[in-house]
Amino acid sequence: MTKHRTIISEIGNTPLIKLKKISELTGCDIYGKAEFLNPGQSIKDRTALKIIEEAELRKDLTKGGLIVEGTAG
């Protein structure tokens, strides 16, 4: 089992999974990135992390600042 120091270090560290049937049908090795294994179970985790990191660098988001998360359905 892999141990991570923070939940943030988990974001984006998702495995590639070989898609057997489509690989056999095409004669190619085809893989899917298992983004559902991100902490928020979504590829959107990567985008959210990047937005937050950039806001912190620009000082638009500081300690004690507010982050509002809107849903996409």
mmCIF file with all atom_site columns, C-alpha atoms in Angstrom:
data_model
loop_
_atom_site.group_PDB
_atom_site.id
_atom_site.type_symbol
_atom_site.label_atom_id
_atom_site.label_alt_id
_atom_site.label_comp_id
_atom_site.label_asym_id
_atom_site.label_entity_id
_atom_site.label_seq_id
_atom_site.pdbx_PDB_ins_code
_atom_site.Cartn_x
_atom_site.Cartn_y
_atom_site.Cartn_z
_atom_site.occupancy
_atom_site.B_iso_or_equiv
_atom_site.pdbx_formal_charge
_atom_site.auth_seq_id
_atom_site.auth_comp_id
_atom_site.auth_asym_id
_atom_site.auth_atom_id
_atom_site.pdbx_PDB_model_num
ATOM 1  C CA . MET A 1 1  ? 0.000   0.000  0.000   1.00 0.00 ? 1  MET A CA 1
ATOM 2  C CA . THR A 1 2  ? 1.277   3.475  -0.903  1.00 0.00 ? 2  THR A CA 1
ATOM 3  C CA . LYS A 1 3  ? 1.278   6.011  1.919   1.00 0.00 ? 3  LYS A CA 1
ATOM 4  C CA . HIS A 1 4  ? 0.949   9.711  1.143   1.00 0.00 ? 4  HIS A CA 1
ATOM 5  C CA . ARG A 1 5  ? 1.782   12.620 3.422   1.00 0.00 ? 5  ARG A CA 1
ATOM 6  C CA . THR A 1 6  ? -1.274  14.700 2.472   1.00 0.00 ? 6  THR A CA 1
ATOM 7  C CA . ILE A 1 7  ? -4.493  14.298 0.536   1.00 0.00 ? 7  ILE A CA 1
ATOM 8  C CA . ILE A 1 8  ? -3.168  16.882 -1.938  1.00 0.00 ? 8  ILE A CA 1
ATOM 9  C CA . SER A 1 9  ? -0.313  14.547 -2.876  1.00 0.00 ? 9  SER A CA 1
ATOM 10 C CA . GLU A 1 10 ? -2.962  12.040 -3.959  1.00 0.00 ? 10 GLU A CA 1
ATOM 11 C CA . ILE A 1 11 ? -4.410  14.353 -6.622  1.00 0.00 ? 11 ILE A CA 1
ATOM 12 C CA . GLY A 1 12 ? -3.286  13.272 -10.068 1.00 0.00 ? 12 GLY A CA 1
ATOM 13 C CA . ASN A 1 13 ? -1.480  10.155 -8.876  1.00 0.00 ? 13 ASN A CA 1
ATOM 14 C CA . THR A 1 14 ? -3.985  7.904  -10.553 1.00 0.00 ? 14 THR A CA 1
ATOM 15 C CA . PRO A 1 15 ? -3.070  4.709  -12.385 1.00 0.00 ? 15 PRO A CA 1
ATOM 16 C CA . LEU A 1 16 ? -3.431  3.798  -16.021 1.00 0.00 ? 16 LEU A CA 1
ATOM 17 C CA . ILE A 1 17 ? -5.640  0.766  -16.523 1.00 0.00 ? 17 ILE A CA 1
ATOM 18 C CA . LYS A 1 18 ? -5.380  -1.350 -19.646 1.00 0.00 ? 18 LYS A CA 1
ATOM 19 C CA . LEU A 1 19 ? -8.694  -1.598 -21.486 1.00 0.00 ? 19 LEU A CA 1
ATOM 20 C CA . LYS A 1 20 ? -8.505  -5.249 -22.509 1.00 0.00 ? 20 LYS A CA 1
ATOM 21 C CA . LYS A 1 21 ? -11.420 -5.658 -24.906 1.00 0.00 ? 21 LYS A CA 1
ATOM 22 C CA . ILE A 1 22 ? -10.784 -2.531 -26.974 1.00 0.00 ? 22 ILE A CA 1
ATOM 23 C CA . SER A 1 23 ? -7.064  -3.350 -26.977 1.00 0.00 ? 23 SER A CA 1
ATOM 24 C CA . GLU A 1 24 ? -7.822  -6.820 -28.351 1.00 0.00 ? 24 GLU A CA 1
ATOM 25 C CA . LEU A 1 25 ? -10.251 -5.456 -30.964 1.00 0.00 ? 25 LEU A CA 1
ATOM 26 C CA . THR A 1 26 ? -7.800  -2.855 -32.244 1.00 0.00 ? 26 THR A CA 1
ATOM 27 C CA . GLY A 1 27 ? -4.560  -4.761 -31.814 1.00 0.00 ? 27 GLY A CA 1
ATOM 28 C CA . CYS A 1 28 ? -3.229  -1.801 -29.833 1.00 0.00 ? 28 CYS A CA 1
ATOM 29 C CA . ASP A 1 29 ? -2.551  -1.381 -26.136 1.00 0.00 ? 29 ASP A CA 1
ATOM 30 C CA . ILE A 1 30 ? -5.165  1.137  -24.988 1.00 0.00 ? 30 ILE A CA 1
ATOM 31 C CA . TYR A 1 31 ? -5.216  2.515  -21.455 1.00 0.00 ? 31 TYR A CA 1
ATOM 32 C CA . GLY A 1 32 ? -7.606  4.680  -19.477 1.00 0.00 ? 32 GLY A CA 1
ATOM 33 C CA . LYS A 1 33 ? -6.510  7.061  -16.725 1.00 0.00 ? 33 LYS A CA 1
ATOM 34 C CA . ALA A 1 34 ? -8.409  6.160  -13.542 1.00 0.00 ? 34 ALA A CA 1
ATOM 35 C CA . GLU A 1 35 ? -9.293  9.712  -12.475 1.00 0.00 ? 35 GLU A CA 1
ATOM 36 C CA . PHE A 1 36 ? -12.132 8.355  -10.327 1.00 0.00 ? 36 PHE A CA 1
ATOM 37 C CA . LEU A 1 37 ? -9.389  7.384  -7.853  1.00 0.00 ? 37 LEU A CA 1
ATOM 38 C CA . ASN A 1 38 ? -8.632  11.052 -7.091  1.00 0.00 ? 38 ASN A CA 1
ATOM 39 C CA . PRO A 1 39 ? -9.720  12.145 -3.580  1.00 0.00 ? 39 PRO A CA 1
ATOM 40 C CA . GLY A 1 40 ? -12.822 13.874 -4.996  1.00 0.00 ? 40 GLY A CA 1
ATOM 41 C CA . GLN A 1 41 ? -13.349 11.008 -7.447  1.00 0.00 ? 41 GLN A CA 1
ATOM 42 C CA . SER A 1 42 ? -13.090 13.345 -10.435 1.00 0.00 ? 42 SER A CA 1
ATOM 43 C CA . ILE A 1 43 ? -10.682 14.691 -13.035 1.00 0.00 ? 43 ILE A CA 1
ATOM 44 C CA . LYS A 1 44 ? -11.841 18.096 -11.758 1.00 0.00 ? 44 LYS A CA 1
ATOM 45 C CA . ASP A 1 45 ? -9.576  17.616 -8.722  1.00 0.00 ? 45 ASP A CA 1
ATOM 46 C CA . ARG A 1 46 ? -6.543  18.465 -10.867 1.00 0.00 ? 46 ARG A CA 1
ATOM 47 C CA . THR A 1 47 ? -8.122  21.666 -12.169 1.00 0.00 ? 47 THR A CA 1
ATOM 48 C CA . ALA A 1 48 ? -9.288  22.776 -8.730  1.00 0.00 ? 48 ALA A CA 1
ATOM 49 C CA . LEU A 1 49 ? -5.832  22.229 -7.240  1.00 0.00 ? 49 LEU A CA 1
ATOM 50 C CA . LYS A 1 50 ? -4.171  24.224 -10.037 1.00 0.00 ? 50 LYS A CA 1
ATOM 51 C CA . ILE A 1 51 ? -6.637  27.119 -9.643  1.00 0.00 ? 51 ILE A CA 1
ATOM 52 C CA . ILE A 1 52 ? -6.030  27.242 -5.882  1.00 0.00 ? 52 ILE A CA 1
ATOM 53 C CA . GLU A 1 53 ? -2.234  27.027 -6.212  1.00 0.00 ? 53 GLU A CA 1
ATOM 54 C CA . GLU A 1 54 ? -2.172  29.839 -8.792  1.00 0.00 ? 54 GLU A CA 1
ATOM 55 C CA . ALA A 1 55 ? -4.482  32.021 -6.666  1.00 0.00 ? 55 ALA A CA 1
ATOM 56 C CA . GLU A 1 56 ? -2.129  31.536 -3.710  1.00 0.00 ? 56 GLU A CA 1
ATOM 57 C CA . LEU A 1 57 ? 0.901   32.498 -5.824  1.00 0.00 ? 57 LEU A CA 1
ATOM 58 C CA . ARG A 1 58 ? -0.840  35.683 -7.004  1.00 0.00 ? 58 ARG A CA 1
ATOM 59 C CA . LYS A 1 59 ? -1.895  36.396 -3.387  1.00 0.00 ? 59 LYS A CA 1
ATOM 60 C CA . ASP A 1 60 ? -5.549  36.369 -4.506  1.00 0.00 ? 60 ASP A CA 1
ATOM 61 C CA . LEU A 1 61 ? -6.102  33.630 -1.929  1.00 0.00 ? 61 LEU A CA 1
ATOM 62 C CA . THR A 1 62 ? -4.475  33.981 1.461   1.00 0.00 ? 62 THR A CA 1
ATOM 63 C CA . LYS A 1 63 ? -4.676  32.123 4.766   1.00 0.00 ? 63 LYS A CA 1
ATOM 64 C CA . GLY A 1 64 ? -8.227  32.335 6.071   1.00 0.00 ? 64 GLY A CA 1
ATOM 65 C CA . GLY A 1 65 ? -9.557  33.139 2.591   1.00 0.00 ? 65 GLY A CA 1
ATOM 66 C CA . LEU A 1 66 ? -12.808 31.694 1.321   1.00 0.00 ? 66 LEU A CA 1
ATOM 67 C CA . ILE A 1 67 ? -13.167 29.110 -1.429  1.00 0.00 ? 67 ILE A CA 1
ATOM 68 C CA . VAL A 1 68 ? -16.651 28.558 -2.823  1.00 0.00 ? 68 VAL A CA 1
ATOM 69 C CA . GLU A 1 69 ? -17.145 25.300 -4.696  1.00 0.00 ? 69 GLU A CA 1
ATOM 70 C CA . GLY A 1 70 ? -19.913 25.255 -7.271  1.00 0.00 ? 70 GLY A CA 1
ATOM 71 C CA . THR A 1 71 ? -21.214 21.926 -8.479  1.00 0.00 ? 71 THR A CA 1
ATOM 72 C CA . ALA A 1 72 ? -21.451 20.835 -12.069 1.00 0.00 ? 72 ALA A CA 1
ATOM 73 C CA . GLY A 1 73 ? -24.350 18.504 -11.546 1.00 0.00 ? 73 GLY A CA 1
#
